[in-house]
Amino acid sequence: MSLSDIAPHSPARRTALAVLAGATALTATACGAAPTGTLNTRAGFALASDDVPVSVCPAEGETRFEGDEGLLVGAHFALRIECVASFTEIPEDFQLEYLLGDGPDPYAPPAGHEFTLVQFAPEPGVEAPYHTDDLTDLSATLTIGERTWDFDGEVPAPGAAYLVVTEEDAPITLDVVDSERTQSIDMRERTREGLIQALYNGATDTVNSALAEGSVDGYATSGSYEYWFDDWKYATQFTFTREVYRPGQGWVAEPDRAVLNVEFGWLHSSSGLEWAIDPQEALKVSGPDGALTAVTSEYVDEEFTEGVWRTFYLSYDVPADALAYSLVFHPKGPVEWKEEGVTLPITGDKAHELSVSFE
């Protein structure tokens, strides 16, 4: 056999050897040491529970929201942020078994990511002024990084907790829409926007003044006749409320204002005598910024056997943070005896100085 007969087959043999050598190398690698790496809890992993009866965060520390900085209140909801925390390993001083169960702790998140925990207070400490019903327009959105939870007709439940694997320092926000007004909280920056301020300032309860009590006499002459009455007693109390929302009507004040309502009763007539008063003349109300002018003034009469009991209703537009008010009530005459066509000036009238506070 000549060399020329062998030469054409040589390249084919070299190629076959090269392929075999490559296969051997792969086999050697596969049979060597196992690859090294880290198991991670994937980005976007999330757990949530609205049935957590305790605070899962430590009793003290920077994770907790102090005072009212985590409070949101509307006409139909009230909630408070208990705590917000971010970490790469599950801390030992957190009670996360209420959220994670009895299983092992999850693996650490990927590089550049962290666990972010949000819990709402099991006891918010405040109540919504009104209950929700079929007509209530209420919704909320909780956002932790790229993960969101939407709530329709409700807000996150007391004690509800949420754990998410997010990018480091990812935004954490809650937006609540109550009857077309949105209130928001940025839990990273601990800032709130759109607050209905009167719901965060002072009490929302009804406040009553002390009694304004007095007695007057009346006397007049007409021709040779004398007309008089003695000891017309009165005892009047003023009932104050502040409001920003009315069921069936909606919001009645701007977010930084409130409506101050005043109600009081008056014996308008009795035994043929009529003592009519102008409520805006008889009652002067002042707040921190000075005298107030009534926006509305109405009354309702209730008739009884010998006369009429009149209830007055006045309303004032006030700043949301105005909580203390002073009153001067001075019911002046005259008194009318209409059947006789006589006007009787009075004596013994006086000004009553009172005060009320929502602090």
Short mmCIF file of the C-alpha atoms (twelve columns), coordinates in Angstrom:
data_MODEL
# 
_entry.id   MODEL 
# 
loop_
_atom_site.group_PDB 
_atom_site.id 
_atom_site.type_symbol 
_atom_site.label_atom_id 
_atom_site.label_alt_id 
_atom_site.label_comp_id 
_atom_site.label_asym_id 
_atom_site.label_seq_id 
_atom_site.Cartn_x 
_atom_site.Cartn_y 
_atom_site.Cartn_z 
_atom_site.pdbx_PDB_model_num 
ATOM 1   C CA . MET A 1   0.000    0.000   0.000  1 
ATOM 2   C CA . SER A 2   1.412    3.397   -0.874 1 
ATOM 3   C CA . LEU A 3   1.530    6.493   1.202  1 
ATOM 4   C CA . SER A 4   -0.810   8.096   -1.245 1 
ATOM 5   C CA . ASP A 5   -3.384   5.444   -0.426 1 
ATOM 6   C CA . ILE A 6   -3.190   6.212   3.301  1 
ATOM 7   C CA . ALA A 7   -3.072   10.010  3.271  1 
ATOM 8   C CA . PRO A 8   -6.689   10.707  2.353  1 
ATOM 9   C CA . HIS A 9   -7.917   8.779   5.415  1 
ATOM 10  C CA . SER A 10  -5.654   10.473  7.988  1 
ATOM 11  C CA . PRO A 11  -7.786   13.627  8.553  1 
ATOM 12  C CA . ALA A 12  -10.789  11.463  9.243  1 
ATOM 13  C CA . ARG A 13  -8.938   9.570   11.971 1 
ATOM 14  C CA . ARG A 14  -7.649   12.775  13.607 1 
ATOM 15  C CA . THR A 15  -11.151  14.210  13.739 1 
ATOM 16  C CA . ALA A 16  -12.518  11.096  15.380 1 
ATOM 17  C CA . LEU A 17  -9.817   11.221  18.059 1 
ATOM 18  C CA . ALA A 18  -10.540  14.875  18.752 1 
ATOM 19  C CA . VAL A 19  -14.214  14.162  19.329 1 
ATOM 20  C CA . LEU A 20  -13.355  11.273  21.648 1 
ATOM 21  C CA . ALA A 21  -10.926  13.415  23.581 1 
ATOM 22  C CA . GLY A 22  -13.657  16.011  24.050 1 
ATOM 23  C CA . ALA A 23  -16.113  13.414  25.312 1 
ATOM 24  C CA . THR A 24  -13.561  12.172  27.819 1 
ATOM 25  C CA . ALA A 25  -13.028  15.652  29.137 1 
ATOM 26  C CA . LEU A 26  -16.777  16.093  29.711 1 
ATOM 27  C CA . THR A 27  -16.946  12.765  31.490 1 
ATOM 28  C CA . ALA A 28  -14.084  13.681  33.730 1 
ATOM 29  C CA . THR A 29  -15.806  16.939  34.662 1 
ATOM 30  C CA . ALA A 30  -19.094  15.220  35.429 1 
ATOM 31  C CA . CYS A 31  -17.369  12.716  37.684 1 
ATOM 32  C CA . GLY A 32  -15.428  15.400  39.572 1 
ATOM 33  C CA . ALA A 33  -16.502  17.726  42.499 1 
ATOM 34  C CA . ALA A 34  -20.165  18.961  42.625 1 
ATOM 35  C CA . PRO A 35  -20.811  22.580  41.502 1 
ATOM 36  C CA . THR A 36  -21.080  25.134  44.293 1 
ATOM 37  C CA . GLY A 37  -23.909  27.797  44.656 1 
ATOM 38  C CA . THR A 38  -26.521  29.382  46.988 1 
ATOM 39  C CA . LEU A 39  -30.224  28.626  47.270 1 
ATOM 40  C CA . ASN A 40  -32.323  31.813  47.433 1 
ATOM 41  C CA . THR A 41  -35.929  32.722  48.049 1 
ATOM 42  C CA . ARG A 42  -36.935  34.078  44.675 1 
ATOM 43  C CA . ALA A 43  -37.686  37.741  44.082 1 
ATOM 44  C CA . GLY A 44  -41.406  38.407  44.274 1 
ATOM 45  C CA . PHE A 45  -42.021  35.696  46.881 1 
ATOM 46  C CA . ALA A 46  -44.876  36.865  49.144 1 
ATOM 47  C CA . LEU A 47  -46.800  35.696  52.199 1 
ATOM 48  C CA . ALA A 48  -49.847  37.408  53.696 1 
ATOM 49  C CA . SER A 49  -52.198  36.741  56.596 1 
ATOM 50  C CA . ASP A 50  -55.074  38.781  57.995 1 
ATOM 51  C CA . ASP A 51  -55.347  36.523  61.037 1 
ATOM 52  C CA . VAL A 52  -52.353  37.568  63.146 1 
ATOM 53  C CA . PRO A 53  -53.475  38.274  66.742 1 
ATOM 54  C CA . VAL A 54  -50.232  39.830  68.032 1 
ATOM 55  C CA . SER A 55  -47.566  42.276  66.960 1 
ATOM 56  C CA . VAL A 56  -44.900  40.302  65.119 1 
ATOM 57  C CA . CYS A 57  -42.293  43.050  65.591 1 
ATOM 58  C CA . PRO A 58  -40.265  43.688  68.748 1 
ATOM 59  C CA . ALA A 59  -41.985  45.862  71.328 1 
ATOM 60  C CA . GLU A 60  -39.416  48.610  70.831 1 
ATOM 61  C CA . GLY A 61  -37.184  49.724  68.017 1 
ATOM 62  C CA . GLU A 62  -37.035  51.696  64.801 1 
ATOM 63  C CA . THR A 63  -39.325  49.292  62.952 1 
ATOM 64  C CA . ARG A 64  -42.343  50.526  64.891 1 
ATOM 65  C CA . PHE A 65  -44.468  53.553  63.985 1 
ATOM 66  C CA . GLU A 66  -44.832  55.935  66.901 1 
ATOM 67  C CA . GLY A 67  -47.825  58.073  67.811 1 
ATOM 68  C CA . ASP A 68  -50.073  58.803  64.864 1 
ATOM 69  C CA . GLU A 69  -47.419  58.682  62.134 1 
ATOM 70  C CA . GLY A 70  -48.889  55.406  60.897 1 
ATOM 71  C CA . LEU A 71  -52.563  56.349  61.306 1 
ATOM 72  C CA . LEU A 72  -55.055  56.729  58.467 1 
ATOM 73  C CA . VAL A 73  -58.710  57.612  59.183 1 
ATOM 74  C CA . GLY A 74  -61.600  58.281  56.836 1 
ATOM 75  C CA . ALA A 75  -65.356  58.383  57.068 1 
ATOM 76  C CA . HIS A 76  -65.590  54.588  56.784 1 
ATOM 77  C CA . PHE A 77  -62.206  53.229  57.869 1 
ATOM 78  C CA . ALA A 78  -59.509  53.524  60.487 1 
ATOM 79  C CA . LEU A 79  -56.189  51.707  60.460 1 
ATOM 80  C CA . ARG A 80  -52.713  52.102  61.868 1 
ATOM 81  C CA . ILE A 81  -49.341  50.821  60.656 1 
ATOM 82  C CA . GLU A 82  -47.831  48.715  63.420 1 
ATOM 83  C CA . CYS A 83  -44.360  48.272  61.966 1 
ATOM 84  C CA . VAL A 84  -42.284  48.031  58.804 1 
ATOM 85  C CA . ALA A 85  -39.003  46.115  58.615 1 
ATOM 86  C CA . SER A 86  -36.490  45.019  55.979 1 
ATOM 87  C CA . PHE A 87  -33.870  42.279  56.488 1 
ATOM 88  C CA . THR A 88  -31.923  39.595  54.610 1 
ATOM 89  C CA . GLU A 89  -32.165  36.978  57.377 1 
ATOM 90  C CA . ILE A 90  -35.196  36.258  59.555 1 
ATOM 91  C CA . PRO A 91  -34.525  38.060  62.877 1 
ATOM 92  C CA . GLU A 92  -34.814  36.014  66.052 1 
ATOM 93  C CA . ASP A 93  -36.698  38.742  67.966 1 
ATOM 94  C CA . PHE A 94  -39.603  38.797  65.478 1 
ATOM 95  C CA . GLN A 95  -42.635  36.545  65.983 1 
ATOM 96  C CA . LEU A 96  -42.797  35.546  62.337 1 
ATOM 97  C CA . GLU A 97  -44.038  32.051  63.135 1 
ATOM 98  C CA . TYR A 98  -47.514  33.591  63.026 1 
ATOM 99  C CA . LEU A 99  -46.863  34.269  59.358 1 
ATOM 100 C CA . LEU A 100 -44.405  31.529  58.374 1 
ATOM 101 C CA . GLY A 101 -45.896  28.673  60.360 1 
ATOM 102 C CA . ASP A 102 -43.807  25.947  62.010 1 
ATOM 103 C CA . GLY A 103 -41.670  25.144  58.961 1 
ATOM 104 C CA . PRO A 104 -38.044  26.182  58.394 1 
ATOM 105 C CA . ASP A 105 -37.172  29.792  57.762 1 
ATOM 106 C CA . PRO A 106 -37.078  30.730  54.075 1 
ATOM 107 C CA . TYR A 107 -33.722  30.994  52.296 1 
ATOM 108 C CA . ALA A 108 -32.042  34.389  52.042 1 
ATOM 109 C CA . PRO A 109 -33.196  36.555  49.113 1 
ATOM 110 C CA . PRO A 110 -31.080  37.018  45.976 1 
ATOM 111 C CA . ALA A 111 -28.326  39.616  45.915 1 
ATOM 112 C CA . GLY A 112 -29.717  43.136  45.843 1 
ATOM 113 C CA . HIS A 113 -32.997  41.989  47.397 1 
ATOM 114 C CA . GLU A 114 -34.410  41.830  50.913 1 
ATOM 115 C CA . PHE A 115 -37.380  40.636  52.893 1 
ATOM 116 C CA . THR A 116 -39.826  43.467  53.577 1 
ATOM 117 C CA . LEU A 117 -42.414  43.075  56.324 1 
ATOM 118 C CA . VAL A 118 -45.502  45.256  56.858 1 
ATOM 119 C CA . GLN A 119 -47.983  44.734  59.662 1 
ATOM 120 C CA . PHE A 120 -51.109  46.702  60.512 1 
ATOM 121 C CA . ALA A 121 -51.864  47.235  64.191 1 
ATOM 122 C CA . PRO A 122 -54.016  44.519  65.788 1 
ATOM 123 C CA . GLU A 123 -55.627  47.327  67.848 1 
ATOM 124 C CA . PRO A 124 -55.790  50.547  65.798 1 
ATOM 125 C CA . GLY A 125 -56.992  52.537  68.819 1 
ATOM 126 C CA . VAL A 126 -59.506  54.561  66.796 1 
ATOM 127 C CA . GLU A 127 -62.824  53.849  65.089 1 
ATOM 128 C CA . ALA A 128 -64.276  55.011  61.810 1 
ATOM 129 C CA . PRO A 129 -67.092  57.557  62.305 1 
ATOM 130 C CA . TYR A 130 -69.478  55.597  60.052 1 
ATOM 131 C CA . HIS A 131 -70.038  51.946  59.206 1 
ATOM 132 C CA . THR A 132 -69.727  50.705  55.653 1 
ATOM 133 C CA . ASP A 133 -72.839  49.640  53.760 1 
ATOM 134 C CA . ASP A 134 -73.871  48.730  50.214 1 
ATOM 135 C CA . LEU A 135 -73.538  52.373  49.143 1 
ATOM 136 C CA . THR A 136 -70.060  52.881  50.589 1 
ATOM 137 C CA . ASP A 137 -67.348  53.715  48.058 1 
ATOM 138 C CA . LEU A 138 -64.214  52.348  49.740 1 
ATOM 139 C CA . SER A 139 -61.102  50.748  48.244 1 
ATOM 140 C CA . ALA A 140 -57.403  50.422  49.027 1 
ATOM 141 C CA . THR A 141 -54.137  49.361  47.390 1 
ATOM 142 C CA . LEU A 142 -51.084  48.144  49.301 1 
ATOM 143 C CA . THR A 143 -47.859  48.165  47.276 1 
ATOM 144 C CA . ILE A 144 -44.591  46.582  48.411 1 
ATOM 145 C CA . GLY A 145 -42.040  46.832  45.616 1 
ATOM 146 C CA . GLU A 146 -43.666  45.289  42.556 1 
ATOM 147 C CA . ARG A 147 -46.221  43.308  44.591 1 
ATOM 148 C CA . THR A 148 -49.683  44.789  45.155 1 
ATOM 149 C CA . TRP A 149 -52.804  43.832  47.066 1 
ATOM 150 C CA . ASP A 150 -56.144  45.403  46.133 1 
ATOM 151 C CA . PHE A 151 -59.051  45.750  48.557 1 
ATOM 152 C CA . ASP A 152 -62.632  46.432  47.470 1 
ATOM 153 C CA . GLY A 153 -65.099  47.741  50.038 1 
ATOM 154 C CA . GLU A 154 -62.540  47.393  52.830 1 
ATOM 155 C CA . VAL A 155 -58.992  48.134  53.979 1 
ATOM 156 C CA . PRO A 156 -56.307  45.787  55.353 1 
ATOM 157 C CA . ALA A 157 -57.595  44.014  58.456 1 
ATOM 158 C CA . PRO A 158 -56.301  44.770  61.967 1 
ATOM 159 C CA . GLY A 159 -53.182  42.687  62.558 1 
ATOM 160 C CA . ALA A 160 -52.799  41.758  58.883 1 
ATOM 161 C CA . ALA A 161 -49.156  41.057  57.973 1 
ATOM 162 C CA . TYR A 162 -47.390  40.946  54.605 1 
ATOM 163 C CA . LEU A 163 -43.903  39.580  53.830 1 
ATOM 164 C CA . VAL A 164 -42.376  40.109  50.371 1 
ATOM 165 C CA . VAL A 165 -38.958  39.602  48.741 1 
ATOM 166 C CA . THR A 166 -38.276  42.934  47.039 1 
ATOM 167 C CA . GLU A 167 -35.384  44.906  45.693 1 
ATOM 168 C CA . GLU A 168 -33.544  46.747  48.430 1 
ATOM 169 C CA . ASP A 169 -35.299  49.945  49.550 1 
ATOM 170 C CA . ALA A 170 -38.272  49.291  47.260 1 
ATOM 171 C CA . PRO A 171 -41.252  51.653  47.772 1 
ATOM 172 C CA . ILE A 172 -43.922  50.683  50.319 1 
ATOM 173 C CA . THR A 173 -47.187  52.598  50.003 1 
ATOM 174 C CA . LEU A 174 -50.839  52.367  50.945 1 
ATOM 175 C CA . ASP A 175 -53.547  54.342  49.152 1 
ATOM 176 C CA . VAL A 176 -57.110  54.396  50.497 1 
ATOM 177 C CA . VAL A 177 -59.999  55.909  48.532 1 
ATOM 178 C CA . ASP A 178 -63.032  56.728  50.679 1 
ATOM 179 C CA . SER A 179 -65.930  58.416  48.887 1 
ATOM 180 C CA . GLU A 180 -63.651  59.788  46.157 1 
ATOM 181 C CA . ARG A 181 -61.032  61.185  48.539 1 
ATOM 182 C CA . THR A 182 -57.613  59.525  48.598 1 
ATOM 183 C CA . GLN A 183 -55.350  59.353  51.621 1 
ATOM 184 C CA . SER A 184 -51.871  57.856  51.251 1 
ATOM 185 C CA . ILE A 185 -48.953  56.808  53.394 1 
ATOM 186 C CA . ASP A 186 -45.376  56.252  52.246 1 
ATOM 187 C CA . MET A 187 -44.033  53.727  54.728 1 
ATOM 188 C CA . ARG A 188 -40.402  54.198  53.716 1 
ATOM 189 C CA . GLU A 189 -40.484  57.961  54.205 1 
ATOM 190 C CA . ARG A 190 -43.173  57.817  56.919 1 
ATOM 191 C CA . THR A 191 -45.135  60.604  55.303 1 
ATOM 192 C CA . ARG A 192 -48.888  60.950  54.745 1 
ATOM 193 C CA . GLU A 193 -50.851  62.889  52.141 1 
ATOM 194 C CA . GLY A 194 -54.467  63.895  51.585 1 
ATOM 195 C CA . LEU A 195 -55.431  63.680  55.265 1 
ATOM 196 C CA . ILE A 196 -58.946  64.708  56.341 1 
ATOM 197 C CA . GLN A 197 -57.405  66.810  59.049 1 
ATOM 198 C CA . ALA A 198 -60.376  67.208  61.399 1 
ATOM 199 C CA . LEU A 199 -60.392  63.428  61.857 1 
ATOM 200 C CA . TYR A 200 -56.845  63.644  63.249 1 
ATOM 201 C CA . ASN A 201 -57.360  66.713  65.457 1 
ATOM 202 C CA . GLY A 202 -59.402  66.531  68.619 1 
ATOM 203 C CA . ALA A 203 -62.398  64.458  69.609 1 
ATOM 204 C CA . THR A 204 -65.240  63.684  67.236 1 
ATOM 205 C CA . ASP A 205 -67.723  63.200  70.066 1 
ATOM 206 C CA . THR A 206 -70.628  65.529  70.820 1 
ATOM 207 C CA . VAL A 207 -69.703  68.228  73.321 1 
ATOM 208 C CA . ASN A 208 -72.217  69.977  75.591 1 
ATOM 209 C CA . SER A 209 -71.765  73.325  77.250 1 
ATOM 210 C CA . ALA A 210 -72.732  74.154  80.795 1 
ATOM 211 C CA . LEU A 211 -76.280  75.427  81.353 1 
ATOM 212 C CA . ALA A 212 -77.094  79.070  80.782 1 
ATOM 213 C CA . GLU A 213 -79.742  79.757  83.437 1 
ATOM 214 C CA . GLY A 214 -81.617  82.942  84.191 1 
ATOM 215 C CA . SER A 215 -84.891  84.646  85.017 1 
ATOM 216 C CA . VAL A 216 -86.452  87.864  83.728 1 
ATOM 217 C CA . ASP A 217 -89.450  90.021  84.518 1 
ATOM 218 C CA . GLY A 218 -91.547  92.113  82.110 1 
ATOM 219 C CA . TYR A 219 -93.642  95.225  82.575 1 
ATOM 220 C CA . ALA A 220 -95.557  97.632  80.327 1 
ATOM 221 C CA . THR A 221 -98.475  100.098 80.492 1 
ATOM 222 C CA . SER A 222 -101.054 100.877 77.869 1 
ATOM 223 C CA . GLY A 223 -103.513 103.623 78.647 1 
ATOM 224 C CA . SER A 224 -104.779 102.964 82.145 1 
ATOM 225 C CA . TYR A 225 -103.777 99.303  82.046 1 
ATOM 226 C CA . GLU A 226 -100.671 97.680  83.443 1 
ATOM 227 C CA . TYR A 227 -99.248  94.441  82.057 1 
ATOM 228 C CA . TRP A 228 -96.515  92.368  83.617 1 
ATOM 229 C CA . PHE A 229 -95.096  88.925  84.175 1 
ATOM 230 C CA . ASP A 230 -92.714  87.762  86.848 1 
ATOM 231 C CA . ASP A 231 -89.926  85.229  86.871 1 
ATOM 232 C CA . TRP A 232 -89.770  83.807  83.330 1 
ATOM 233 C CA . LYS A 233 -87.128  81.152  83.951 1 
ATOM 234 C CA . TYR A 234 -84.931  79.631  81.258 1 
ATOM 235 C CA . ALA A 235 -82.183  77.016  81.255 1 
ATOM 236 C CA . THR A 236 -80.423  76.513  77.929 1 
ATOM 237 C CA . GLN A 237 -77.624  74.127  76.999 1 
ATOM 238 C CA . PHE A 238 -75.624  74.210  73.761 1 
ATOM 239 C CA . THR A 239 -74.685  71.016  71.930 1 
ATOM 240 C CA . PHE A 240 -71.630  71.186  69.632 1 
ATOM 241 C CA . THR A 241 -70.489  68.726  66.967 1 
ATOM 242 C CA . ARG A 242 -67.760  68.843  64.337 1 
ATOM 243 C CA . GLU A 243 -68.210  67.026  61.056 1 
ATOM 244 C CA . VAL A 244 -66.632  66.664  57.639 1 
ATOM 245 C CA . TYR A 245 -68.891  63.968  56.180 1 
ATOM 246 C CA . ARG A 246 -72.630  63.256  56.160 1 
ATOM 247 C CA . PRO A 247 -74.122  59.911  55.109 1 
ATOM 248 C CA . GLY A 248 -76.075  60.265  51.921 1 
ATOM 249 C CA . GLN A 249 -74.529  63.660  51.213 1 
ATOM 250 C CA . GLY A 250 -70.799  63.017  51.239 1 
ATOM 251 C CA . TRP A 251 -67.989  65.343  52.296 1 
ATOM 252 C CA . VAL A 252 -69.234  68.685  53.612 1 
ATOM 253 C CA . ALA A 253 -65.882  70.348  54.295 1 
ATOM 254 C CA . GLU A 254 -62.530  70.704  52.583 1 
ATOM 255 C CA . PRO A 255 -59.729  68.460  53.932 1 
ATOM 256 C CA . ASP A 256 -58.322  71.301  56.055 1 
ATOM 257 C CA . ARG A 257 -61.729  72.573  57.295 1 
ATOM 258 C CA . ALA A 258 -64.687  71.321  59.348 1 
ATOM 259 C CA . VAL A 259 -68.318  72.207  59.914 1 
ATOM 260 C CA . LEU A 260 -69.079  73.260  63.491 1 
ATOM 261 C CA . ASN A 261 -72.718  72.618  64.385 1 
ATOM 262 C CA . VAL A 262 -74.493  74.221  67.345 1 
ATOM 263 C CA . GLU A 263 -77.912  73.167  68.585 1 
ATOM 264 C CA . PHE A 264 -79.929  74.657  71.430 1 
ATOM 265 C CA . GLY A 265 -83.539  74.845  72.552 1 
ATOM 266 C CA . TRP A 266 -85.622  77.817  73.625 1 
ATOM 267 C CA . LEU A 267 -89.089  78.326  75.126 1 
ATOM 268 C CA . HIS A 268 -90.446  80.485  72.342 1 
ATOM 269 C CA . SER A 269 -93.923  80.992  73.780 1 
ATOM 270 C CA . SER A 270 -95.978  80.027  76.803 1 
ATOM 271 C CA . SER A 271 -99.306  81.077  78.332 1 
ATOM 272 C CA . GLY A 272 -99.959  83.608  75.586 1 
ATOM 273 C CA . LEU A 273 -96.538  85.290  75.922 1 
ATOM 274 C CA . GLU A 274 -93.958  85.052  73.156 1 
ATOM 275 C CA . TRP A 275 -90.229  85.571  73.675 1 
ATOM 276 C CA . ALA A 276 -88.705  85.434  70.215 1 
ATOM 277 C CA . ILE A 277 -84.930  85.628  69.922 1 
ATOM 278 C CA . ASP A 278 -82.637  85.924  66.918 1 
ATOM 279 C CA . PRO A 279 -80.088  83.141  67.494 1 
ATOM 280 C CA . GLN A 280 -77.298  84.999  65.704 1 
ATOM 281 C CA . GLU A 281 -77.906  88.051  67.894 1 
ATOM 282 C CA . ALA A 282 -78.427  86.159  71.127 1 
ATOM 283 C CA . LEU A 283 -75.496  83.744  70.655 1 
ATOM 284 C CA . LYS A 284 -71.981  84.838  69.786 1 
ATOM 285 C CA . VAL A 285 -69.435  82.084  69.097 1 
ATOM 286 C CA . SER A 286 -65.702  82.708  68.866 1 
ATOM 287 C CA . GLY A 287 -62.852  80.388  67.942 1 
ATOM 288 C CA . PRO A 288 -59.054  80.675  68.038 1 
ATOM 289 C CA . ASP A 289 -59.184  83.151  65.116 1 
ATOM 290 C CA . GLY A 290 -61.961  85.345  66.530 1 
ATOM 291 C CA . ALA A 291 -65.707  85.735  66.110 1 
ATOM 292 C CA . LEU A 292 -67.558  83.315  63.830 1 
ATOM 293 C CA . THR A 293 -70.416  84.063  61.452 1 
ATOM 294 C CA . ALA A 294 -73.046  81.392  60.968 1 
ATOM 295 C CA . VAL A 295 -73.187  79.848  57.508 1 
ATOM 296 C CA . THR A 296 -76.664  78.434  58.118 1 
ATOM 297 C CA . SER A 297 -79.347  79.180  60.714 1 
ATOM 298 C CA . GLU A 298 -82.547  77.160  60.982 1 
ATOM 299 C CA . TYR A 299 -85.107  76.163  63.581 1 
ATOM 300 C CA . VAL A 300 -87.810  73.593  64.219 1 
ATOM 301 C CA . ASP A 301 -90.884  74.254  66.371 1 
ATOM 302 C CA . GLU A 302 -92.529  71.720  68.649 1 
ATOM 303 C CA . GLU A 303 -95.962  72.709  69.866 1 
ATOM 304 C CA . PHE A 304 -97.312  71.725  73.252 1 
ATOM 305 C CA . THR A 305 -100.478 72.598  75.201 1 
ATOM 306 C CA . GLU A 306 -99.494  76.092  76.286 1 
ATOM 307 C CA . GLY A 307 -96.895  77.154  73.800 1 
ATOM 308 C CA . VAL A 308 -94.003  76.379  71.459 1 
ATOM 309 C CA . TRP A 309 -90.546  74.915  72.108 1 
ATOM 310 C CA . ARG A 310 -88.119  76.078  69.401 1 
ATOM 311 C CA . THR A 311 -84.858  74.281  68.579 1 
ATOM 312 C CA . PHE A 312 -82.201  76.259  66.728 1 
ATOM 313 C CA . TYR A 313 -79.532  74.780  64.449 1 
ATOM 314 C CA . LEU A 314 -76.533  76.878  63.428 1 
ATOM 315 C CA . SER A 315 -73.435  75.867  61.479 1 
ATOM 316 C CA . TYR A 316 -70.048  77.518  61.053 1 
ATOM 317 C CA . ASP A 317 -67.098  76.895  58.729 1 
ATOM 318 C CA . VAL A 318 -63.990  76.465  60.887 1 
ATOM 319 C CA . PRO A 319 -60.346  75.348  60.543 1 
ATOM 320 C CA . ALA A 320 -59.848  71.627  61.083 1 
ATOM 321 C CA . ASP A 321 -57.460  72.265  63.974 1 
ATOM 322 C CA . ALA A 322 -59.733  74.739  65.812 1 
ATOM 323 C CA . LEU A 323 -60.804  72.834  68.913 1 
ATOM 324 C CA . ALA A 324 -61.716  75.387  71.620 1 
ATOM 325 C CA . TYR A 325 -64.630  77.821  71.447 1 
ATOM 326 C CA . SER A 326 -66.086  80.519  73.686 1 
ATOM 327 C CA . LEU A 327 -69.758  81.500  73.796 1 
ATOM 328 C CA . VAL A 328 -71.623  84.565  74.942 1 
ATOM 329 C CA . PHE A 329 -75.379  83.989  75.218 1 
ATOM 330 C CA . HIS A 330 -77.495  87.040  75.948 1 
ATOM 331 C CA . PRO A 331 -81.243  86.596  75.324 1 
ATOM 332 C CA . LYS A 332 -82.754  90.064  75.150 1 
ATOM 333 C CA . GLY A 333 -86.360  91.240  75.107 1 
ATOM 334 C CA . PRO A 334 -88.951  92.357  74.541 1 
ATOM 335 C CA . VAL A 335 -91.673  89.800  75.182 1 
ATOM 336 C CA . GLU A 336 -94.899  90.052  73.191 1 
ATOM 337 C CA . TRP A 337 -98.408  89.559  74.533 1 
ATOM 338 C CA . LYS A 338 -99.933  89.304  71.114 1 
ATOM 339 C CA . GLU A 339 -103.527 88.755  72.159 1 
ATOM 340 C CA . GLU A 340 -103.440 92.069  73.988 1 
ATOM 341 C CA . GLY A 341 -101.220 93.746  71.418 1 
ATOM 342 C CA . VAL A 342 -98.701  94.662  74.113 1 
ATOM 343 C CA . THR A 343 -94.918  94.724  74.029 1 
ATOM 344 C CA . LEU A 344 -93.256  94.194  77.400 1 
ATOM 345 C CA . PRO A 345 -89.635  95.283  77.949 1 
ATOM 346 C CA . ILE A 346 -87.757  92.934  80.267 1 
ATOM 347 C CA . THR A 347 -85.454  93.361  83.224 1 
ATOM 348 C CA . GLY A 348 -82.978  90.965  84.768 1 
ATOM 349 C CA . ASP A 349 -81.455  89.853  81.452 1 
ATOM 350 C CA . LYS A 350 -77.759  89.008  81.458 1 
ATOM 351 C CA . ALA A 351 -74.935  87.680  79.299 1 
ATOM 352 C CA . HIS A 352 -73.743  84.139  79.964 1 
ATOM 353 C CA . GLU A 353 -70.117  83.322  79.165 1 
ATOM 354 C CA . LEU A 354 -69.485  79.653  78.395 1 
ATOM 355 C CA . SER A 355 -66.876  77.511  76.673 1 
ATOM 356 C CA . VAL A 356 -66.568  74.140  74.957 1 
ATOM 357 C CA . SER A 357 -63.570  72.151  73.774 1 
ATOM 358 C CA . PHE A 358 -62.911  69.168  71.529 1 
ATOM 359 C CA . GLU A 359 -59.388  68.721  72.904 1 
# 
